[in-house]
PDB file of C-alpha atoms in Angstrom:
ATOM      1  CA  GLU A1324     -55.797 -17.417 -26.633  1.00 69.00           C
ATOM      2  CA  PRO A1325     -55.383 -16.635 -30.261  1.00 72.00           C
ATOM      3  CA  GLU A1326     -57.059 -13.382 -31.440  1.00 87.00           C
ATOM      4  CA  VAL A1327     -58.037 -11.666 -33.995  1.00 91.00           C
ATOM      5  CA  THR A1328     -56.258  -8.226 -34.586  1.00 93.00           C
ATOM      6  CA  GLN A1329     -57.587  -5.298 -36.216  1.00 95.00           C
ATOM      7  CA  THR A1330     -55.442  -2.140 -37.374  1.00 93.00           C
ATOM      8  CA  PRO A1331     -55.452   0.845 -36.905  1.00 92.00           C
ATOM      9  CA  SER A1332     -57.538   1.355 -33.768  1.00 91.00           C
ATOM     10  CA  HIS A1333     -58.635   4.512 -34.923  1.00 94.00           C
ATOM     11  CA  GLN A1334     -58.773   6.085 -38.625  1.00 95.00           C
ATOM     12  CA  VAL A1335     -59.911   9.647 -39.311  1.00 97.00           C
ATOM     13  CA  THR A1336     -60.674  10.478 -42.923  1.00 96.00           C
ATOM     14  CA  GLN A1337     -62.248  13.050 -45.086  1.00 96.00           C
ATOM     15  CA  MET A1338     -65.550  12.369 -46.646  1.00 97.00           C
ATOM     16  CA  GLY A1339     -64.862  11.057 -50.107  1.00 96.00           C
ATOM     17  CA  GLN A1340     -61.776   9.640 -49.577  1.00 97.00           C
ATOM     18  CA  GLU A1341     -61.288   5.666 -49.686  1.00 97.00           C
ATOM     19  CA  VAL A1342     -59.904   3.851 -46.367  1.00 97.00           C
ATOM     20  CA  ILE A1343     -59.038   0.317 -46.094  1.00 96.00           C
ATOM     21  CA  LEU A1344     -59.505  -1.519 -42.672  1.00 97.00           C
ATOM     22  CA  ARG A1345     -57.222  -4.378 -41.783  1.00 96.00           C
ATOM     23  CA  CYS A1346     -57.700  -7.756 -40.000  1.00 97.00           C
ATOM     24  CA  VAL A1347     -55.762 -10.515 -39.216  1.00 96.00           C
ATOM     25  CA  PRO A1348     -58.028 -13.121 -38.701  1.00 94.00           C
ATOM     26  CA  ILE A1349     -56.973 -16.329 -36.401  1.00 91.00           C
ATOM     27  CA  SER A1350     -54.632 -18.758 -38.333  1.00 89.00           C
ATOM     28  CA  ASN A1351     -56.866 -21.699 -38.795  1.00 87.00           C
ATOM     29  CA  HIS A1352     -59.702 -19.827 -39.070  1.00 90.00           C
ATOM     30  CA  LEU A1353     -61.744 -20.235 -42.494  1.00 88.00           C
ATOM     31  CA  TYR A1354     -64.825 -17.958 -42.218  1.00 90.00           C
ATOM     32  CA  PHE A1355     -64.507 -14.279 -42.046  1.00 92.00           C
ATOM     33  CA  TYR A1356     -66.667 -11.435 -41.373  1.00 92.00           C
ATOM     34  CA  TRP A1357     -67.112  -7.593 -41.127  1.00 95.00           C
ATOM     35  CA  TYR A1358     -69.512  -6.007 -38.639  1.00 94.00           C
ATOM     36  CA  ARG A1359     -70.133  -2.252 -37.556  1.00 95.00           C
ATOM     37  CA  GLN A1360     -71.568  -0.517 -34.774  1.00 92.00           C
ATOM     38  CA  ILE A1361     -72.554   3.138 -35.073  1.00 91.00           C
ATOM     39  CA  LEU A1362     -72.130   4.796 -31.746  1.00 85.00           C
ATOM     40  CA  GLY A1363     -74.655   3.493 -29.051  1.00 79.00           C
ATOM     41  CA  GLN A1364     -76.133   1.305 -31.665  1.00 83.00           C
ATOM     42  CA  LYS A1365     -76.442  -2.372 -32.305  1.00 84.00           C
ATOM     43  CA  VAL A1366     -73.957  -4.369 -34.045  1.00 90.00           C
ATOM     44  CA  GLU A1367     -74.779  -4.755 -37.620  1.00 92.00           C
ATOM     45  CA  PHE A1368     -73.805  -7.390 -39.867  1.00 90.00           C
ATOM     46  CA  LEU A1369     -72.076  -6.276 -43.195  1.00 95.00           C
ATOM     47  CA  VAL A1370     -70.391  -9.347 -44.803  1.00 93.00           C
ATOM     48  CA  SER A1371     -69.144 -12.782 -44.537  1.00 90.00           C
ATOM     49  CA  PHE A1372     -66.478 -14.037 -46.593  1.00 92.00           C
ATOM     50  CA  TYR A1373     -65.311 -17.939 -47.297  1.00 89.00           C
ATOM     51  CA  ASN A1374     -63.294 -19.519 -49.725  1.00 88.00           C
ATOM     52  CA  ASN A1375     -62.114 -16.397 -51.357  1.00 89.00           C
ATOM     53  CA  GLU A1376     -65.481 -14.906 -52.033  1.00 91.00           C
ATOM     54  CA  ILE A1377     -68.574 -13.197 -50.253  1.00 93.00           C
ATOM     55  CA  SER A1378     -71.043 -15.741 -48.652  1.00 88.00           C
ATOM     56  CA  GLU A1379     -73.537 -13.071 -47.617  1.00 87.00           C
ATOM     57  CA  LYS A1380     -73.935  -9.518 -47.456  1.00 91.00           C
ATOM     58  CA  SER A1381     -76.192  -7.110 -45.942  1.00 91.00           C
ATOM     59  CA  GLU A1382     -77.823  -4.032 -47.572  1.00 91.00           C
ATOM     60  CA  ILE A1383     -75.629  -1.893 -45.926  1.00 93.00           C
ATOM     61  CA  PHE A1384     -72.734  -3.613 -47.960  1.00 95.00           C
ATOM     62  CA  ASP A1385     -73.531  -1.424 -51.344  1.00 94.00           C
ATOM     63  CA  ASP A1386     -71.023  -0.859 -54.111  1.00 94.00           C
ATOM     64  CA  GLN A1387     -68.923   1.270 -52.011  1.00 96.00           C
ATOM     65  CA  PHE A1388     -67.814  -1.651 -49.689  1.00 97.00           C
ATOM     66  CA  SER A1389     -65.241  -4.395 -50.739  1.00 97.00           C
ATOM     67  CA  VAL A1390     -63.659  -7.130 -49.078  1.00 97.00           C
ATOM     68  CA  GLU A1391     -60.326  -8.880 -49.934  1.00 94.00           C
ATOM     69  CA  ARG A1392     -57.952 -11.646 -48.287  1.00 92.00           C
ATOM     70  CA  PRO A1393     -54.869 -10.484 -50.621  1.00 86.00           C
ATOM     71  CA  ASP A1394     -52.696 -13.056 -49.013  1.00 87.00           C
ATOM     72  CA  GLY A1395     -52.762 -15.916 -46.428  1.00 78.00           C
ATOM     73  CA  SER A1396     -53.370 -13.620 -43.303  1.00 87.00           C
ATOM     74  CA  ASN A1397     -55.013 -10.383 -44.058  1.00 93.00           C
ATOM     75  CA  PHE A1398     -58.721  -9.616 -44.428  1.00 96.00           C
ATOM     76  CA  THR A1399     -59.326  -6.049 -45.518  1.00 97.00           C
ATOM     77  CA  LEU A1400     -62.547  -3.946 -45.717  1.00 97.00           C
ATOM     78  CA  LYS A1401     -62.258  -1.077 -48.297  1.00 97.00           C
ATOM     79  CA  ILE A1402     -64.694   1.881 -48.544  1.00 97.00           C
ATOM     80  CA  ARG A1403     -64.430   3.559 -51.717  1.00 95.00           C
ATOM     81  CA  SER A1404     -65.527   7.141 -51.320  1.00 94.00           C
ATOM     82  CA  THR A1405     -66.378   7.391 -47.428  1.00 96.00           C
ATOM     83  CA  LYS A1406     -69.626   9.258 -46.296  1.00 96.00           C
ATOM     84  CA  LEU A1407     -70.475  10.944 -43.081  1.00 96.00           C
ATOM     85  CA  GLU A1408     -72.601   7.967 -42.113  1.00 95.00           C
ATOM     86  CA  ASP A1409     -69.863   5.492 -42.364  1.00 96.00           C
ATOM     87  CA  SER A1410     -68.506   6.814 -39.121  1.00 97.00           C
ATOM     88  CA  ALA A1411     -68.631   3.704 -36.650  1.00 96.00           C
ATOM     89  CA  MET A1412     -66.740   1.298 -34.986  1.00 94.00           C
ATOM     90  CA  TYR A1413     -65.708  -1.790 -37.629  1.00 96.00           C
ATOM     91  CA  PHE A1414     -65.227  -5.466 -35.963  1.00 94.00           C
ATOM     92  CA  CYS A1415     -63.625  -7.986 -37.872  1.00 95.00           C
ATOM     93  CA  ALA A1416     -64.530 -11.474 -36.926  1.00 92.00           C
ATOM     94  CA  SER A1417     -63.223 -15.090 -37.674  1.00 90.00           C
ATOM     95  CA  SER A1418     -64.984 -18.514 -37.131  1.00 86.00           C
ATOM     96  CA  GLU A1419     -63.513 -22.009 -37.828  1.00 83.00           C
ATOM     97  CA  TRP A1420     -66.477 -23.582 -38.812  1.00 74.00           C
ATOM     98  CA  LEU A1421     -69.945 -22.272 -40.000  1.00 66.00           C
ATOM     99  CA  ALA A1422     -72.883 -21.999 -37.663  1.00 56.00           C
ATOM    100  CA  ASP A1423     -71.717 -24.176 -35.063  1.00 52.00           C
ATOM    101  CA  GLU A1424     -69.035 -21.958 -33.847  1.00 63.00           C
ATOM    102  CA  LYS A1425     -68.456 -18.796 -32.013  1.00 75.00           C
ATOM    103  CA  LEU A1426     -66.966 -15.789 -33.518  1.00 81.00           C
ATOM    104  CA  PHE A1427     -63.821 -14.525 -32.435  1.00 86.00           C
ATOM    105  CA  PHE A1428     -63.919 -10.453 -32.680  1.00 89.00           C
ATOM    106  CA  GLY A1429     -61.035  -8.076 -33.199  1.00 91.00           C
ATOM    107  CA  SER A1430     -61.106  -4.958 -30.879  1.00 88.00           C
ATOM    108  CA  GLY A1431     -62.474  -3.003 -33.486  1.00 92.00           C
ATOM    109  CA  THR A1432     -61.419   0.159 -35.801  1.00 95.00           C
ATOM    110  CA  GLN A1433     -63.114   3.188 -35.057  1.00 95.00           C
ATOM    111  CA  LEU A1434     -63.758   5.042 -38.254  1.00 97.00           C
ATOM    112  CA  SER A1435     -64.168   8.948 -38.275  1.00 97.00           C
ATOM    113  CA  VAL A1436     -65.288  10.443 -41.306  1.00 97.00           C
ATOM    114  CA  LEU A1437     -65.069  14.422 -41.472  1.00 96.00           C
TER     115      LEU A1437
ATOM    116  CA  ALA B 153     -87.309 -12.935 -41.070  1.00 78.00           C
ATOM    117  CA  GLN B 154     -85.014 -13.400 -37.997  1.00 85.00           C
ATOM    118  CA  LYS B 155     -85.203 -10.810 -35.308  1.00 91.00           C
ATOM    119  CA  VAL B 156     -83.880 -10.319 -31.573  1.00 94.00           C
ATOM    120  CA  THR B 157     -85.247  -8.024 -29.127  1.00 96.00           C
ATOM    121  CA  GLN B 158     -83.835  -6.846 -26.043  1.00 96.00           C
ATOM    122  CA  ALA B 159     -86.573  -4.696 -24.662  1.00 96.00           C
ATOM    123  CA  GLN B 160     -84.360  -3.512 -21.690  1.00 96.00           C
ATOM    124  CA  THR B 161     -82.344  -0.491 -22.866  1.00 93.00           C
ATOM    125  CA  GLU B 162     -80.550   0.219 -19.789  1.00 95.00           C
ATOM    126  CA  ILE B 163     -80.701  -1.623 -16.299  1.00 96.00           C
ATOM    127  CA  SER B 164     -78.961  -0.235 -12.899  1.00 97.00           C
ATOM    128  CA  VAL B 165     -78.693  -2.379  -9.745  1.00 96.00           C
ATOM    129  CA  VAL B 166     -76.583  -2.094  -6.825  1.00 97.00           C
ATOM    130  CA  GLU B 167     -73.660  -4.239  -6.512  1.00 97.00           C
ATOM    131  CA  LYS B 168     -74.305  -8.108  -4.935  1.00 97.00           C
ATOM    132  CA  GLU B 169     -77.798  -8.022  -6.670  1.00 97.00           C
ATOM    133  CA  ASP B 170     -78.855 -10.539  -8.938  1.00 97.00           C
ATOM    134  CA  VAL B 171     -80.066  -9.199 -12.428  1.00 97.00           C
ATOM    135  CA  THR B 172     -81.671 -10.794 -15.711  1.00 98.00           C
ATOM    136  CA  LEU B 173     -81.183  -9.425 -18.868  1.00 98.00           C
ATOM    137  CA  ASP B 174     -84.291 -10.532 -21.247  1.00 98.00           C
ATOM    138  CA  CYS B 175     -83.703 -11.598 -25.101  1.00 98.00           C
ATOM    139  CA  VAL B 176     -86.792 -12.537 -27.444  1.00 98.00           C
ATOM    140  CA  TYR B 177     -85.946 -13.918 -30.664  1.00 96.00           C
ATOM    141  CA  GLU B 178     -87.889 -14.763 -33.814  1.00 94.00           C
ATOM    142  CA  THR B 179     -87.012 -17.324 -36.462  1.00 92.00           C
ATOM    143  CA  ARG B 180     -89.011 -20.033 -38.349  1.00 90.00           C
ATOM    144  CA  ASP B 181     -85.898 -22.214 -38.643  1.00 87.00           C
ATOM    145  CA  THR B 182     -86.052 -25.110 -36.439  1.00 87.00           C
ATOM    146  CA  THR B 183     -82.188 -25.103 -36.509  1.00 87.00           C
ATOM    147  CA  TYR B 184     -80.402 -22.005 -35.092  1.00 90.00           C
ATOM    148  CA  TYR B 185     -77.942 -20.978 -32.437  1.00 89.00           C
ATOM    149  CA  LEU B 186     -78.401 -18.171 -29.714  1.00 92.00           C
ATOM    150  CA  PHE B 187     -75.377 -16.385 -28.159  1.00 92.00           C
ATOM    151  CA  TRP B 188     -74.804 -13.848 -25.498  1.00 95.00           C
ATOM    152  CA  TYR B 189     -71.742 -11.118 -26.115  1.00 93.00           C
ATOM    153  CA  LYS B 190     -70.669  -8.650 -23.623  1.00 93.00           C
ATOM    154  CA  GLN B 191     -69.221  -5.122 -24.810  1.00 89.00           C
ATOM    155  CA  PRO B 192     -67.267  -3.604 -21.745  1.00 88.00           C
ATOM    156  CA  PRO B 193     -66.398   0.064 -21.845  1.00 84.00           C
ATOM    157  CA  SER B 194     -63.141  -0.616 -23.805  1.00 79.00           C
ATOM    158  CA  GLY B 195     -65.420  -1.838 -26.900  1.00 79.00           C
ATOM    159  CA  GLU B 196     -64.378  -5.229 -27.763  1.00 81.00           C
ATOM    160  CA  LEU B 197     -66.934  -7.893 -27.993  1.00 87.00           C
ATOM    161  CA  VAL B 198     -66.385 -10.953 -25.747  1.00 87.00           C
ATOM    162  CA  PHE B 199     -68.094 -13.871 -26.309  1.00 87.00           C
ATOM    163  CA  LEU B 200     -70.212 -15.237 -23.185  1.00 92.00           C
ATOM    164  CA  ILE B 201     -71.833 -18.363 -24.567  1.00 89.00           C
ATOM    165  CA  ARG B 202     -73.514 -20.178 -27.611  1.00 87.00           C
ATOM    166  CA  ARG B 203     -76.580 -22.524 -27.251  1.00 89.00           C
ATOM    167  CA  ASN B 204     -78.156 -24.353 -30.351  1.00 87.00           C
ATOM    168  CA  SER B 205     -81.880 -24.848 -30.700  1.00 89.00           C
ATOM    169  CA  PHE B 206     -81.824 -28.384 -30.014  1.00 87.00           C
ATOM    170  CA  ASP B 207     -80.390 -28.160 -26.218  1.00 84.00           C
ATOM    171  CA  GLU B 208     -82.795 -26.466 -23.653  1.00 81.00           C
ATOM    172  CA  GLN B 209     -80.879 -27.186 -20.859  1.00 81.00           C
ATOM    173  CA  ASN B 210     -80.069 -24.411 -18.807  1.00 83.00           C
ATOM    174  CA  GLU B 211     -76.368 -23.417 -18.254  1.00 84.00           C
ATOM    175  CA  ILE B 212     -74.337 -22.176 -15.356  1.00 85.00           C
ATOM    176  CA  SER B 213     -70.941 -20.525 -15.421  1.00 87.00           C
ATOM    177  CA  GLY B 214     -70.034 -18.955 -12.117  1.00 92.00           C
ATOM    178  CA  ARG B 215     -72.103 -16.162 -11.704  1.00 94.00           C
ATOM    179  CA  TYR B 216     -73.591 -16.529 -14.927  1.00 94.00           C
ATOM    180  CA  SER B 217     -76.722 -18.440 -16.013  1.00 94.00           C
ATOM    181  CA  TRP B 218     -78.916 -18.758 -18.774  1.00 93.00           C
ATOM    182  CA  ASN B 219     -82.481 -19.902 -19.063  1.00 94.00           C
ATOM    183  CA  PHE B 220     -83.393 -21.087 -22.771  1.00 94.00           C
ATOM    184  CA  GLN B 221     -87.241 -21.569 -23.376  1.00 93.00           C
ATOM    185  CA  LYS B 222     -88.198 -22.431 -26.994  1.00 92.00           C
ATOM    186  CA  SER B 223     -92.020 -22.244 -25.770  1.00 92.00           C
ATOM    187  CA  THR B 224     -91.326 -18.546 -25.217  1.00 95.00           C
ATOM    188  CA  SER B 225     -88.601 -18.044 -27.548  1.00 95.00           C
ATOM    189  CA  SER B 226     -86.587 -16.612 -24.898  1.00 96.00           C
ATOM    190  CA  PHE B 227     -82.881 -16.708 -23.998  1.00 96.00           C
ATOM    191  CA  ASN B 228     -82.552 -14.843 -20.700  1.00 97.00           C
ATOM    192  CA  PHE B 229     -79.115 -14.051 -19.106  1.00 96.00           C
ATOM    193  CA  THR B 230     -78.869 -13.784 -15.137  1.00 96.00           C
ATOM    194  CA  ILE B 231     -75.679 -12.305 -13.150  1.00 96.00           C
ATOM    195  CA  THR B 232     -76.023 -13.617  -9.742  1.00 96.00           C
ATOM    196  CA  ALA B 233     -74.149 -11.157  -7.087  1.00 97.00           C
ATOM    197  CA  SER B 234     -73.244  -8.788  -9.615  1.00 96.00           C
ATOM    198  CA  GLN B 235     -70.070  -7.132  -9.522  1.00 96.00           C
ATOM    199  CA  VAL B 236     -68.884  -3.299 -10.634  1.00 95.00           C
ATOM    200  CA  VAL B 237     -66.825  -5.441 -13.399  1.00 95.00           C
ATOM    201  CA  ASP B 238     -70.159  -6.641 -14.818  1.00 96.00           C
ATOM    202  CA  SER B 239     -70.785  -3.362 -16.009  1.00 96.00           C
ATOM    203  CA  ALA B 240     -71.120  -3.287 -19.814  1.00 95.00           C
ATOM    204  CA  VAL B 241     -73.611  -3.461 -22.606  1.00 93.00           C
ATOM    205  CA  TYR B 242     -74.700  -6.910 -23.308  1.00 96.00           C
ATOM    206  CA  PHE B 243     -76.084  -8.482 -26.584  1.00 94.00           C
ATOM    207  CA  CYS B 244     -77.978 -11.080 -27.195  1.00 96.00           C
ATOM    208  CA  ALA B 245     -77.767 -12.724 -30.772  1.00 93.00           C
ATOM    209  CA  LEU B 246     -79.297 -15.315 -33.303  1.00 92.00           C
ATOM    210  CA  ARG B 247     -77.515 -17.066 -35.821  1.00 86.00           C
ATOM    211  CA  VAL B 248     -79.945 -19.112 -38.356  1.00 79.00           C
ATOM    212  CA  GLY B 249     -78.368 -21.959 -40.674  1.00 66.00           C
ATOM    213  CA  ASP B 250     -76.322 -19.693 -42.900  1.00 61.00           C
ATOM    214  CA  ASP B 251     -73.541 -17.730 -41.770  1.00 59.00           C
ATOM    215  CA  LYS B 252     -74.505 -14.286 -40.444  1.00 76.00           C
ATOM    216  CA  ILE B 253     -75.281 -13.234 -36.887  1.00 83.00           C
ATOM    217  CA  ILE B 254     -78.192 -11.102 -35.833  1.00 87.00           C
ATOM    218  CA  PHE B 255     -77.642  -8.966 -32.843  1.00 91.00           C
ATOM    219  CA  GLY B 256     -80.387  -7.439 -30.564  1.00 93.00           C
ATOM    220  CA  LYS B 257     -79.972  -3.676 -29.575  1.00 91.00           C
ATOM    221  CA  GLY B 258     -78.003  -4.496 -26.579  1.00 93.00           C
ATOM    222  CA  THR B 259     -78.900  -3.702 -22.831  1.00 96.00           C
ATOM    223  CA  ARG B 260     -76.504  -1.307 -21.100  1.00 95.00           C
ATOM    224  CA  LEU B 261     -75.986  -2.735 -17.334  1.00 97.00           C
ATOM    225  CA  HIS B 262     -74.859  -0.310 -14.664  1.00 96.00           C
ATOM    226  CA  ILE B 263     -73.464  -2.108 -11.363  1.00 96.00           C
ATOM    227  CA  LEU B 264     -73.587   0.694  -8.736  1.00 95.00           C
ATOM    228  CA  PRO B 265     -70.961   0.068  -5.900  1.00 92.00           C
TER     229      PRO B 265
END
């Protein structure tokens, strides 16, 4: 079965540094998402992306965050200046169609901000 | 506003027992989608089921079954004859018209051998 791949699986960074989390969605999918899960808490929506632009974003997704699809396969989440509270598991997901389709999640990137 | 409530934070049952995970949702929209995801100890999110608001038929898949009741805004998940491998966090989720899924806080299920 096709899968969403995320790299790296674990990223450690110093507070204030920029990080880029990378995702390769399933090739024929058109909708892309980032979610995050702070340890032991629920999965929270960050942003959705379609047709090379953001469709929707949550209040968590402030000016420190950005997303990009730099080529035909990658989908990246950039955090410009990391804060301690950005430490979380970040999940990328993709879907073929809007709303009527399940999301396929990657295995996540654990971001630790020191 | 949309909301998903999983009132059970943690459940422990002995292997082979049946267990039901509760999910109550809130939305004013008439078209919506409900999901269950499993998060095993390894951390990934695994899709289990999607149900749209117009289909109230209950569904069974092996040892898993789902009971969707619009009258009570509930979408409960039952595991029959539980196994140790069922130990995980289970998330109920709601998607309304647009393109984001709202997750509940999850229920951590321990299946004891």
